[in-house]
Amino acid sequence: MSQAGWYPDPGGQPGMYRYWTGSSWSASITNNPMQAPPSGGLGGLGGPQHPGQPQWSPSQQQQQPRRSPVGWWLGIAAIVLVIAVLGWFAIRNLGGILGTGPSAGSNPTQNVCPKQVASTITPAPAPNDGRVHGGALSYPRLDPPWGPPVPETRVPFGRDVLTQTVMVEPSYKGTKDSWVASVLVGELVAGDGFFSPQQGSEIVVKCIMGVFYDDAEVVRDDKVNKATTVDGKEAWLVETHLSFDIPNLKTKGELAIIMIVATSAASSSIFYASIPDTVPDLVPDARRAMAGLKVTS
C-alpha cells in the first residue's frame, strides 16, 4: 500500500486500526478509522492516540459556548504555569538526554524491561559465512580472544540472540557469575514492535541499567545519541559510559554501545556491545563489528 491512512492493525489487535504513513507503520492505534491522523502526522515519536478519542470538526467547534473573559485569562494563566513546570523538568534532564553530563539511574527491577514472550518460531540456521547472525542483523565474526558465537537466552530485551564474549573477571561472586566483555545481535523484543529506533534504544538502556548491575547505582553519561542508518535502514545509535560500584568487582565502569535498526515495518533488531573499562583494547573490536553490520532477510 502507498496511501497514508488507518488500516486494520497488522499487529493483530481485534477491532483496532494502525496508521500507515505511506512508508511505515506508526506507533498510534485507534478503534475509529475515521479520525484524523496521529499527532504530528507521522505518529511514531508522538506516542499512541487514545482509542475512540472524539475529533471535533470546525462546525462543531463553532457551536461550543463562548467563554467569558475571566475564563480565558484563567486558562492562559494555567497554560503559562504548565509551560513553566515542563521547562523546569526539561532543563533538569537536558544533560542526561543530550550527553552533556552524567545522570544517575538505578532501578534494580525487571519492571523496566520488556515482558519476554516465548517464540514459537525456530530461527533458521545461520549461514556459514564467517558472520554472526541474530534477528535480522549480522556482523563479521571476531577473532580470539573473543570466544565462538553462542546463543544467549538471558537477555531480557532480545530473542534469537547470538553473542561473543571475552572473560574479564571470573567468579567475582565466589563460585558463580563472571564479568565479561560482550558483543551480540538479535531481534529486539518490546511491546508490539511498533516503535521508533530511538524509542527502542531508550527501552534497552533503561533495561540494562535496571537489571545488569545488581543493586548498584548506575551513572549514565551519553557520548553519542543520534539517528543513523544501517544498510539503508533507519537506525538509532547510543554510546554511553556506565559507572557503578559492585562489591568484589574490580570493574567500575564500561562502554555500552546500543544500535537499534528498523529491519522491517513491524520489527527491529539490536546490536549491543559492553566493554569494561579494564579491557579498553577490546573497544576497537566492538566498533569494527558495529561498522560491519548488515541487514539480512
PDB file of C-alpha atoms in Angstrom:
ATOM      1  CA  MET A   1       0.000   0.000   0.000  1.00  0.00           C
ATOM      2  CA  SER A   2       1.167   3.556  -0.622  1.00  0.00           C
ATOM      3  CA  GLN A   3      -1.686   5.817   0.503  1.00  0.00           C
ATOM      4  CA  ALA A   4      -1.433   7.080   4.091  1.00  0.00           C
ATOM      5  CA  GLY A   5      -4.328   6.262   6.377  1.00  0.00           C
ATOM      6  CA  TRP A   6      -5.779   3.950   9.030  1.00  0.00           C
ATOM      7  CA  TYR A   7      -5.693   0.214   8.237  1.00  0.00           C
ATOM      8  CA  PRO A   8      -6.559  -2.942  10.235  1.00  0.00           C
ATOM      9  CA  ASP A   9      -3.768  -3.407  12.788  1.00  0.00           C
ATOM     10  CA  PRO A  10      -1.076  -5.696  11.316  1.00  0.00           C
ATOM     11  CA  GLY A  11      -0.137  -6.430  14.926  1.00  0.00           C
ATOM     12  CA  GLY A  12      -3.352  -8.489  15.181  1.00  0.00           C
ATOM     13  CA  GLN A  13      -5.299  -6.500  17.802  1.00  0.00           C
ATOM     14  CA  PRO A  14      -9.010  -7.180  17.068  1.00  0.00           C
ATOM     15  CA  GLY A  15     -11.067  -4.155  16.109  1.00  0.00           C
ATOM     16  CA  MET A  16      -8.071  -1.829  16.117  1.00  0.00           C
ATOM     17  CA  TYR A  17      -6.516   0.209  13.323  1.00  0.00           C
ATOM     18  CA  ARG A  18      -2.906   1.397  12.917  1.00  0.00           C
ATOM     19  CA  TYR A  19      -1.787   4.450  10.921  1.00  0.00           C
ATOM     20  CA  TRP A  20       0.266   3.865   7.745  1.00  0.00           C
ATOM     21  CA  THR A  21       2.353   6.968   6.896  1.00  0.00           C
ATOM     22  CA  GLY A  22       2.859   5.941   3.291  1.00  0.00           C
ATOM     23  CA  SER A  23       6.219   4.324   4.045  1.00  0.00           C
ATOM     24  CA  SER A  24       5.985   2.797   7.543  1.00  0.00           C
ATOM     25  CA  TRP A  25       3.586   1.881  10.348  1.00  0.00           C
ATOM     26  CA  SER A  26       3.247   4.313  13.253  1.00  0.00           C
ATOM     27  CA  ALA A  27       3.001   3.525  16.960  1.00  0.00           C
ATOM     28  CA  SER A  28      -0.509   5.009  17.040  1.00  0.00           C
ATOM     29  CA  ILE A  29      -3.616   2.806  17.122  1.00  0.00           C
ATOM     30  CA  THR A  30      -7.360   3.549  17.327  1.00  0.00           C
ATOM     31  CA  ASN A  31     -10.743   1.850  17.103  1.00  0.00           C
ATOM     32  CA  ASN A  32     -12.050   4.721  14.937  1.00  0.00           C
ATOM     33  CA  PRO A  33     -10.520   4.625  11.444  1.00  0.00           C
ATOM     34  CA  MET A  34     -12.354   7.848  10.518  1.00  0.00           C
ATOM     35  CA  GLN A  35     -10.400  10.020  12.967  1.00  0.00           C
ATOM     36  CA  ALA A  36      -7.676  12.455  11.939  1.00  0.00           C
ATOM     37  CA  PRO A  37      -4.042  11.308  11.505  1.00  0.00           C
ATOM     38  CA  PRO A  38      -1.994  10.919  14.697  1.00  0.00           C
ATOM     39  CA  SER A  39      -0.356  13.902  16.358  1.00  0.00           C
ATOM     40  CA  GLY A  40       2.443  15.187  14.135  1.00  0.00           C
ATOM     41  CA  GLY A  41       1.012  13.405  11.087  1.00  0.00           C
ATOM     42  CA  LEU A  42       3.560  10.554  11.123  1.00  0.00           C
ATOM     43  CA  GLY A  43       2.848   9.102  14.564  1.00  0.00           C
ATOM     44  CA  GLY A  44       5.946   7.202  15.685  1.00  0.00           C
ATOM     45  CA  LEU A  45       7.539   9.579  18.187  1.00  0.00           C
ATOM     46  CA  GLY A  46       4.270  11.180  19.205  1.00  0.00           C
ATOM     47  CA  GLY A  47       3.032   8.117  21.113  1.00  0.00           C
ATOM     48  CA  PRO A  48      -0.240   6.242  20.661  1.00  0.00           C
ATOM     49  CA  GLN A  49      -3.542   8.010  20.364  1.00  0.00           C
ATOM     50  CA  HIS A  50      -6.334   7.178  22.783  1.00  0.00           C
ATOM     51  CA  PRO A  51      -8.816   4.839  21.035  1.00  0.00           C
ATOM     52  CA  GLY A  52     -12.153   6.476  20.394  1.00  0.00           C
ATOM     53  CA  GLN A  53     -10.935   9.990  21.144  1.00  0.00           C
ATOM     54  CA  PRO A  54     -13.539  12.413  19.673  1.00  0.00           C
ATOM     55  CA  GLN A  55     -12.446  14.553  16.779  1.00  0.00           C
ATOM     56  CA  TRP A  56     -14.167  17.973  16.565  1.00  0.00           C
ATOM     57  CA  SER A  57     -14.959  19.462  13.173  1.00  0.00           C
ATOM     58  CA  PRO A  58     -14.760  23.242  12.610  1.00  0.00           C
ATOM     59  CA  SER A  59     -18.578  23.492  12.616  1.00  0.00           C
ATOM     60  CA  GLN A  60     -18.794  21.633  15.906  1.00  0.00           C
ATOM     61  CA  GLN A  61     -16.145  23.862  17.401  1.00  0.00           C
ATOM     62  CA  GLN A  62     -18.128  26.949  16.418  1.00  0.00           C
ATOM     63  CA  GLN A  63     -21.187  25.615  18.241  1.00  0.00           C
ATOM     64  CA  GLN A  64     -19.342  25.453  21.563  1.00  0.00           C
ATOM     65  CA  PRO A  65     -20.442  28.101  24.128  1.00  0.00           C
ATOM     66  CA  ARG A  66     -18.324  31.242  24.246  1.00  0.00           C
ATOM     67  CA  ARG A  67     -16.174  31.638  27.306  1.00  0.00           C
ATOM     68  CA  SER A  68     -16.198  34.722  29.444  1.00  0.00           C
ATOM     69  CA  PRO A  69     -13.046  36.940  29.526  1.00  0.00           C
ATOM     70  CA  VAL A  70     -12.356  35.735  33.064  1.00  0.00           C
ATOM     71  CA  GLY A  71     -12.332  32.122  31.855  1.00  0.00           C
ATOM     72  CA  TRP A  72      -9.899  32.992  29.088  1.00  0.00           C
ATOM     73  CA  TRP A  73      -7.489  34.698  31.493  1.00  0.00           C
ATOM     74  CA  LEU A  74      -7.644  31.749  33.896  1.00  0.00           C
ATOM     75  CA  GLY A  75      -6.938  29.376  31.003  1.00  0.00           C
ATOM     76  CA  ILE A  76      -3.960  31.439  29.841  1.00  0.00           C
ATOM     77  CA  ALA A  77      -2.568  31.523  33.378  1.00  0.00           C
ATOM     78  CA  ALA A  78      -2.895  27.732  33.663  1.00  0.00           C
ATOM     79  CA  ILE A  79      -1.096  27.228  30.343  1.00  0.00           C
ATOM     80  CA  VAL A  80       1.758  29.522  31.420  1.00  0.00           C
ATOM     81  CA  LEU A  81       2.104  27.573  34.674  1.00  0.00           C
ATOM     82  CA  VAL A  82       2.215  24.209  32.848  1.00  0.00           C
ATOM     83  CA  ILE A  83       4.841  25.514  30.384  1.00  0.00           C
ATOM     84  CA  ALA A  84       6.978  26.776  33.261  1.00  0.00           C
ATOM     85  CA  VAL A  85       6.836  23.415  35.038  1.00  0.00           C
ATOM     86  CA  LEU A  86       7.630  21.466  31.853  1.00  0.00           C
ATOM     87  CA  GLY A  87      10.508  23.844  31.099  1.00  0.00           C
ATOM     88  CA  TRP A  88      11.979  23.247  34.564  1.00  0.00           C
ATOM     89  CA  PHE A  89      11.883  19.472  34.079  1.00  0.00           C
ATOM     90  CA  ALA A  90      13.362  19.777  30.574  1.00  0.00           C
ATOM     91  CA  ILE A  91      16.302  21.856  31.806  1.00  0.00           C
ATOM     92  CA  ARG A  92      16.783  19.498  34.762  1.00  0.00           C
ATOM     93  CA  ASN A  93      17.054  16.454  32.490  1.00  0.00           C
ATOM     94  CA  LEU A  94      18.721  18.010  29.443  1.00  0.00           C
ATOM     95  CA  GLY A  95      22.229  16.965  30.391  1.00  0.00           C
ATOM     96  CA  GLY A  96      21.405  13.257  30.564  1.00  0.00           C
ATOM     97  CA  ILE A  97      19.399  13.278  27.330  1.00  0.00           C
ATOM     98  CA  LEU A  98      21.956  15.086  25.199  1.00  0.00           C
ATOM     99  CA  GLY A  99      25.005  13.508  26.766  1.00  0.00           C
ATOM    100  CA  THR A 100      26.398  16.782  28.128  1.00  0.00           C
ATOM    101  CA  GLY A 101      26.759  15.340  31.604  1.00  0.00           C
ATOM    102  CA  PRO A 102      26.236  12.214  33.682  1.00  0.00           C
ATOM    103  CA  SER A 103      22.873  11.232  35.107  1.00  0.00           C
ATOM    104  CA  ALA A 104      22.206   8.695  37.823  1.00  0.00           C
ATOM    105  CA  GLY A 105      19.703   5.983  37.150  1.00  0.00           C
ATOM    106  CA  SER A 106      19.394   2.778  39.090  1.00  0.00           C
ATOM    107  CA  ASN A 107      16.211   0.781  39.252  1.00  0.00           C
ATOM    108  CA  PRO A 108      17.073  -2.821  40.128  1.00  0.00           C
ATOM    109  CA  THR A 109      13.827  -4.360  38.938  1.00  0.00           C
ATOM    110  CA  GLN A 110      12.860  -6.145  35.754  1.00  0.00           C
ATOM    111  CA  ASN A 111       9.750  -3.954  35.525  1.00  0.00           C
ATOM    112  CA  VAL A 112      11.863  -1.583  33.403  1.00  0.00           C
ATOM    113  CA  CYS A 113      12.402  -4.336  30.833  1.00  0.00           C
ATOM    114  CA  PRO A 114      10.050  -5.569  28.112  1.00  0.00           C
ATOM    115  CA  LYS A 115       7.956  -8.584  29.036  1.00  0.00           C
ATOM    116  CA  GLN A 116       9.547 -11.634  27.483  1.00  0.00           C
ATOM    117  CA  VAL A 117       7.286 -13.564  25.140  1.00  0.00           C
ATOM    118  CA  ALA A 118       8.147 -17.122  24.187  1.00  0.00           C
ATOM    119  CA  SER A 119       8.614 -17.524  20.457  1.00  0.00           C
ATOM    120  CA  THR A 120       7.063 -20.488  18.687  1.00  0.00           C
ATOM    121  CA  ILE A 121       9.206 -19.881  15.626  1.00  0.00           C
ATOM    122  CA  THR A 122      12.539 -21.690  15.380  1.00  0.00           C
ATOM    123  CA  PRO A 123      15.121 -19.414  13.747  1.00  0.00           C
ATOM    124  CA  ALA A 124      16.563 -20.683  10.510  1.00  0.00           C
ATOM    125  CA  PRO A 125      20.140 -21.992  10.760  1.00  0.00           C
ATOM    126  CA  ALA A 126      22.630 -19.189  10.216  1.00  0.00           C
ATOM    127  CA  PRO A 127      24.718 -19.446   7.044  1.00  0.00           C
ATOM    128  CA  ASN A 128      28.355 -20.438   7.440  1.00  0.00           C
ATOM    129  CA  ASP A 129      29.652 -17.180   6.017  1.00  0.00           C
ATOM    130  CA  GLY A 130      32.064 -16.013   8.712  1.00  0.00           C
ATOM    131  CA  ARG A 131      29.456 -13.715  10.228  1.00  0.00           C
ATOM    132  CA  VAL A 132      27.481 -13.774  13.467  1.00  0.00           C
ATOM    133  CA  HIS A 133      23.711 -13.711  12.822  1.00  0.00           C
ATOM    134  CA  GLY A 134      20.923 -12.716  15.221  1.00  0.00           C
ATOM    135  CA  GLY A 135      17.471 -11.334  14.450  1.00  0.00           C
ATOM    136  CA  ALA A 136      17.825  -9.657  11.061  1.00  0.00           C
ATOM    137  CA  LEU A 137      21.379  -8.408  11.670  1.00  0.00           C
ATOM    138  CA  SER A 138      24.856  -9.863  11.284  1.00  0.00           C
ATOM    139  CA  TYR A 139      28.424  -8.701  11.908  1.00  0.00           C
ATOM    140  CA  PRO A 140      31.856 -10.103  10.923  1.00  0.00           C
ATOM    141  CA  ARG A 141      32.890 -12.765  13.428  1.00  0.00           C
ATOM    142  CA  LEU A 142      35.504 -11.509  15.881  1.00  0.00           C
ATOM    143  CA  ASP A 143      38.783 -13.421  16.275  1.00  0.00           C
ATOM    144  CA  PRO A 144      40.274 -14.580  19.627  1.00  0.00           C
ATOM    145  CA  PRO A 145      40.381 -13.591  22.407  1.00  0.00           C
ATOM    146  CA  TRP A 146      36.678 -13.452  21.565  1.00  0.00           C
ATOM    147  CA  GLY A 147      35.016 -16.811  22.064  1.00  0.00           C
ATOM    148  CA  PRO A 148      32.892 -18.595  19.459  1.00  0.00           C
ATOM    149  CA  PRO A 149      29.343 -17.312  18.868  1.00  0.00           C
ATOM    150  CA  VAL A 150      26.850 -18.927  21.272  1.00  0.00           C
ATOM    151  CA  PRO A 151      23.090 -18.480  21.820  1.00  0.00           C
ATOM    152  CA  GLU A 152      22.155 -16.126  24.653  1.00  0.00           C
ATOM    153  CA  THR A 153      18.727 -16.621  26.261  1.00  0.00           C
ATOM    154  CA  ARG A 154      19.154 -14.379  29.328  1.00  0.00           C
ATOM    155  CA  VAL A 155      18.880 -11.023  27.532  1.00  0.00           C
ATOM    156  CA  PRO A 156      15.503  -9.610  28.642  1.00  0.00           C
ATOM    157  CA  PHE A 157      15.117  -7.380  25.584  1.00  0.00           C
ATOM    158  CA  GLY A 158      16.008  -9.865  22.853  1.00  0.00           C
ATOM    159  CA  ARG A 159      15.430 -13.252  21.275  1.00  0.00           C
ATOM    160  CA  ASP A 160      17.234 -15.189  18.556  1.00  0.00           C
ATOM    161  CA  VAL A 161      20.375 -13.713  20.147  1.00  0.00           C
ATOM    162  CA  LEU A 162      23.919 -14.801  19.323  1.00  0.00           C
ATOM    163  CA  THR A 163      26.866 -13.423  21.297  1.00  0.00           C
ATOM    164  CA  GLN A 164      30.645 -13.477  21.525  1.00  0.00           C
ATOM    165  CA  THR A 165      32.343 -12.814  24.869  1.00  0.00           C
ATOM    166  CA  VAL A 166      35.745 -12.338  26.491  1.00  0.00           C
ATOM    167  CA  MET A 167      36.239 -13.280  30.158  1.00  0.00           C
ATOM    168  CA  VAL A 168      37.245 -10.254  32.252  1.00  0.00           C
ATOM    169  CA  GLU A 169      36.646 -11.203  35.912  1.00  0.00           C
ATOM    170  CA  PRO A 170      35.735 -14.848  36.569  1.00  0.00           C
ATOM    171  CA  SER A 171      33.574 -15.794  39.575  1.00  0.00           C
ATOM    172  CA  TYR A 172      33.619 -12.372  41.227  1.00  0.00           C
ATOM    173  CA  LYS A 173      30.726 -13.539  43.426  1.00  0.00           C
ATOM    174  CA  GLY A 174      32.583 -16.616  44.586  1.00  0.00           C
ATOM    175  CA  THR A 175      31.523 -19.698  42.657  1.00  0.00           C
ATOM    176  CA  LYS A 176      29.125 -18.038  40.216  1.00  0.00           C
ATOM    177  CA  ASP A 177      28.690 -15.012  37.987  1.00  0.00           C
ATOM    178  CA  SER A 178      31.570 -13.775  35.873  1.00  0.00           C
ATOM    179  CA  TRP A 179      32.051 -10.338  34.330  1.00  0.00           C
ATOM    180  CA  VAL A 180      32.629 -10.394  30.579  1.00  0.00           C
ATOM    181  CA  ALA A 181      33.010  -8.145  27.591  1.00  0.00           C
ATOM    182  CA  SER A 182      30.311  -8.998  25.059  1.00  0.00           C
ATOM    183  CA  VAL A 183      29.086  -8.273  21.556  1.00  0.00           C
ATOM    184  CA  LEU A 184      25.699  -9.568  20.389  1.00  0.00           C
ATOM    185  CA  VAL A 185      22.989  -9.275  17.752  1.00  0.00           C
ATOM    186  CA  GLY A 186      19.356 -10.364  17.969  1.00  0.00           C
ATOM    187  CA  GLU A 187      15.723  -9.487  17.488  1.00  0.00           C
ATOM    188  CA  LEU A 188      14.536  -6.662  19.748  1.00  0.00           C
ATOM    189  CA  VAL A 189      11.599  -7.620  21.970  1.00  0.00           C
ATOM    190  CA  ALA A 190       9.467  -4.740  23.254  1.00  0.00           C
ATOM    191  CA  GLY A 191       5.708  -4.159  23.186  1.00  0.00           C
ATOM    192  CA  ASP A 192       4.043  -4.956  19.868  1.00  0.00           C
ATOM    193  CA  GLY A 193       7.101  -3.924  17.858  1.00  0.00           C
ATOM    194  CA  PHE A 194       5.621  -0.678  16.549  1.00  0.00           C
ATOM    195  CA  PHE A 195       8.070   1.884  17.915  1.00  0.00           C
ATOM    196  CA  SER A 196      10.838   4.027  16.510  1.00  0.00           C
ATOM    197  CA  PRO A 197      14.513   3.012  16.788  1.00  0.00           C
ATOM    198  CA  GLN A 198      15.010   5.930  19.191  1.00  0.00           C
ATOM    199  CA  GLN A 199      12.240   4.643  21.469  1.00  0.00           C
ATOM    200  CA  GLY A 200      13.723   1.153  21.254  1.00  0.00           C
ATOM    201  CA  SER A 201      17.155   2.440  22.307  1.00  0.00           C
ATOM    202  CA  GLU A 202      15.717   4.011  25.464  1.00  0.00           C
ATOM    203  CA  ILE A 203      13.863   0.786  26.305  1.00  0.00           C
ATOM    204  CA  VAL A 204      17.136  -1.133  26.096  1.00  0.00           C
ATOM    205  CA  VAL A 205      19.285   1.382  28.031  1.00  0.00           C
ATOM    206  CA  LYS A 206      16.786   1.552  30.896  1.00  0.00           C
ATOM    207  CA  CYS A 207      16.574  -2.250  30.983  1.00  0.00           C
ATOM    208  CA  ILE A 208      20.382  -2.608  31.018  1.00  0.00           C
ATOM    209  CA  MET A 209      20.713  -0.129  33.879  1.00  0.00           C
ATOM    210  CA  GLY A 210      17.913  -1.806  35.804  1.00  0.00           C
ATOM    211  CA  VAL A 211      18.976  -5.455  35.784  1.00  0.00           C
ATOM    212  CA  PHE A 212      22.634  -5.899  34.786  1.00  0.00           C
ATOM    213  CA  TYR A 213      24.304  -4.231  37.779  1.00  0.00           C
ATOM    214  CA  ASP A 214      22.772  -5.878  40.850  1.00  0.00           C
ATOM    215  CA  ASP A 215      21.523  -3.219  43.293  1.00  0.00           C
ATOM    216  CA  ALA A 216      24.284  -0.734  42.494  1.00  0.00           C
ATOM    217  CA  GLU A 217      23.521   2.836  41.496  1.00  0.00           C
ATOM    218  CA  VAL A 218      24.424   3.330  37.845  1.00  0.00           C
ATOM    219  CA  VAL A 219      25.511   6.690  36.417  1.00  0.00           C
ATOM    220  CA  ARG A 220      24.856   7.125  32.709  1.00  0.00           C
ATOM    221  CA  ASP A 221      26.947   9.528  30.640  1.00  0.00           C
ATOM    222  CA  ASP A 222      25.893   9.543  26.965  1.00  0.00           C
ATOM    223  CA  LYS A 223      28.643  10.216  24.434  1.00  0.00           C
ATOM    224  CA  VAL A 224      26.531   9.595  21.293  1.00  0.00           C
ATOM    225  CA  ASN A 225      22.741   9.648  20.949  1.00  0.00           C
ATOM    226  CA  LYS A 226      21.721  10.119  17.324  1.00  0.00           C
ATOM    227  CA  ALA A 227      19.843   8.890  14.290  1.00  0.00           C
ATOM    228  CA  THR A 228      21.760   6.900  11.697  1.00  0.00           C
ATOM    229  CA  THR A 229      21.255   4.133   9.125  1.00  0.00           C
ATOM    230  CA  VAL A 230      22.420   0.550   8.694  1.00  0.00           C
ATOM    231  CA  ASP A 231      22.287  -0.944   5.217  1.00  0.00           C
ATOM    232  CA  GLY A 232      19.810   1.793   4.243  1.00  0.00           C
ATOM    233  CA  LYS A 233      17.504   1.037   7.188  1.00  0.00           C
ATOM    234  CA  GLU A 234      16.508   3.635   9.783  1.00  0.00           C
ATOM    235  CA  ALA A 235      18.517   3.190  12.999  1.00  0.00           C
ATOM    236  CA  TRP A 236      19.398   4.886  16.288  1.00  0.00           C
ATOM    237  CA  LEU A 237      22.802   4.734  17.993  1.00  0.00           C
ATOM    238  CA  VAL A 238      23.518   5.261  21.680  1.00  0.00           C
ATOM    239  CA  GLU A 239      27.053   5.114  23.075  1.00  0.00           C
ATOM    240  CA  THR A 240      27.086   5.671  26.807  1.00  0.00           C
ATOM    241  CA  HIS A 241      29.544   5.216  29.652  1.00  0.00           C
ATOM    242  CA  LEU A 242      28.021   3.492  32.680  1.00  0.00           C
ATOM    243  CA  SER A 243      29.686   3.858  36.092  1.00  0.00           C
ATOM    244  CA  PHE A 244      28.910   1.618  39.083  1.00  0.00           C
ATOM    245  CA  ASP A 245      30.407   0.113  42.222  1.00  0.00           C
ATOM    246  CA  ILE A 246      29.611  -3.576  42.740  1.00  0.00           C
ATOM    247  CA  PRO A 247      31.136  -5.420  45.737  1.00  0.00           C
ATOM    248  CA  ASN A 248      34.122  -7.670  44.843  1.00  0.00           C
ATOM    249  CA  LEU A 249      34.156  -6.389  41.251  1.00  0.00           C
ATOM    250  CA  LYS A 250      37.278  -4.519  40.112  1.00  0.00           C
ATOM    251  CA  THR A 251      35.477  -3.140  37.074  1.00  0.00           C
ATOM    252  CA  LYS A 252      33.809   0.166  37.968  1.00  0.00           C
ATOM    253  CA  GLY A 253      32.562   1.239  34.569  1.00  0.00           C
ATOM    254  CA  GLU A 254      32.107   0.204  30.951  1.00  0.00           C
ATOM    255  CA  LEU A 255      31.227   1.438  27.495  1.00  0.00           C
ATOM    256  CA  ALA A 256      27.810   0.349  26.254  1.00  0.00           C
ATOM    257  CA  ILE A 257      27.017   0.578  22.535  1.00  0.00           C
ATOM    258  CA  ILE A 258      23.374   0.103  21.510  1.00  0.00           C
ATOM    259  CA  MET A 259      22.275   0.180  17.871  1.00  0.00           C
ATOM    260  CA  ILE A 260      18.566  -0.329  17.133  1.00  0.00           C
ATOM    261  CA  VAL A 261      17.728  -0.987  13.472  1.00  0.00           C
ATOM    262  CA  ALA A 262      14.207  -0.961  11.988  1.00  0.00           C
ATOM    263  CA  THR A 263      14.779  -4.119   9.986  1.00  0.00           C
ATOM    264  CA  SER A 264      11.111  -4.363   8.879  1.00  0.00           C
ATOM    265  CA  ALA A 265       7.873  -2.381   9.121  1.00  0.00           C
ATOM    266  CA  ALA A 266       6.855  -4.154  12.349  1.00  0.00           C
ATOM    267  CA  SER A 267      10.095  -5.339  13.960  1.00  0.00           C
ATOM    268  CA  SER A 268      13.553  -4.148  14.934  1.00  0.00           C
ATOM    269  CA  SER A 269      16.896  -5.807  15.608  1.00  0.00           C
ATOM    270  CA  ILE A 270      19.624  -4.864  18.054  1.00  0.00           C
ATOM    271  CA  PHE A 271      23.409  -4.721  18.129  1.00  0.00           C
ATOM    272  CA  TYR A 272      24.734  -4.424  21.677  1.00  0.00           C
ATOM    273  CA  ALA A 273      28.300  -4.311  22.958  1.00  0.00           C
ATOM    274  CA  SER A 274      29.550  -3.844  26.528  1.00  0.00           C
ATOM    275  CA  ILE A 275      33.281  -3.287  27.050  1.00  0.00           C
ATOM    276  CA  PRO A 276      34.541  -2.928  30.651  1.00  0.00           C
ATOM    277  CA  ASP A 277      36.977  -0.095  31.372  1.00  0.00           C
ATOM    278  CA  THR A 278      39.535  -2.705  32.465  1.00  0.00           C
ATOM    279  CA  VAL A 279      39.885  -4.016  28.872  1.00  0.00           C
ATOM    280  CA  PRO A 280      39.939  -0.878  26.663  1.00  0.00           C
ATOM    281  CA  ASP A 281      41.899  -2.776  23.997  1.00  0.00           C
ATOM    282  CA  LEU A 282      38.614  -4.556  23.107  1.00  0.00           C
ATOM    283  CA  VAL A 283      36.793  -1.335  22.171  1.00  0.00           C
ATOM    284  CA  PRO A 284      38.140  -1.295  18.575  1.00  0.00           C
ATOM    285  CA  ASP A 285      36.811  -4.847  18.100  1.00  0.00           C
ATOM    286  CA  ALA A 286      33.318  -3.751  19.134  1.00  0.00           C
ATOM    287  CA  ARG A 287      33.446  -0.746  16.830  1.00  0.00           C
ATOM    288  CA  ARG A 288      34.665  -2.901  13.949  1.00  0.00           C
ATOM    289  CA  ALA A 289      31.751  -5.288  14.483  1.00  0.00           C
ATOM    290  CA  MET A 290      29.300  -2.367  14.513  1.00  0.00           C
ATOM    291  CA  ALA A 291      30.818  -0.871  11.360  1.00  0.00           C
ATOM    292  CA  GLY A 292      30.381  -4.238   9.625  1.00  0.00           C
ATOM    293  CA  LEU A 293      26.666  -4.612  10.454  1.00  0.00           C
ATOM    294  CA  LYS A 294      24.422  -5.863   7.650  1.00  0.00           C
ATOM    295  CA  VAL A 295      20.685  -6.377   7.467  1.00  0.00           C
ATOM    296  CA  THR A 296      19.722  -9.917   6.461  1.00  0.00           C
ATOM    297  CA  SER A 297      16.417 -11.215   5.178  1.00  0.00           C
TER     298      SER A 297
END
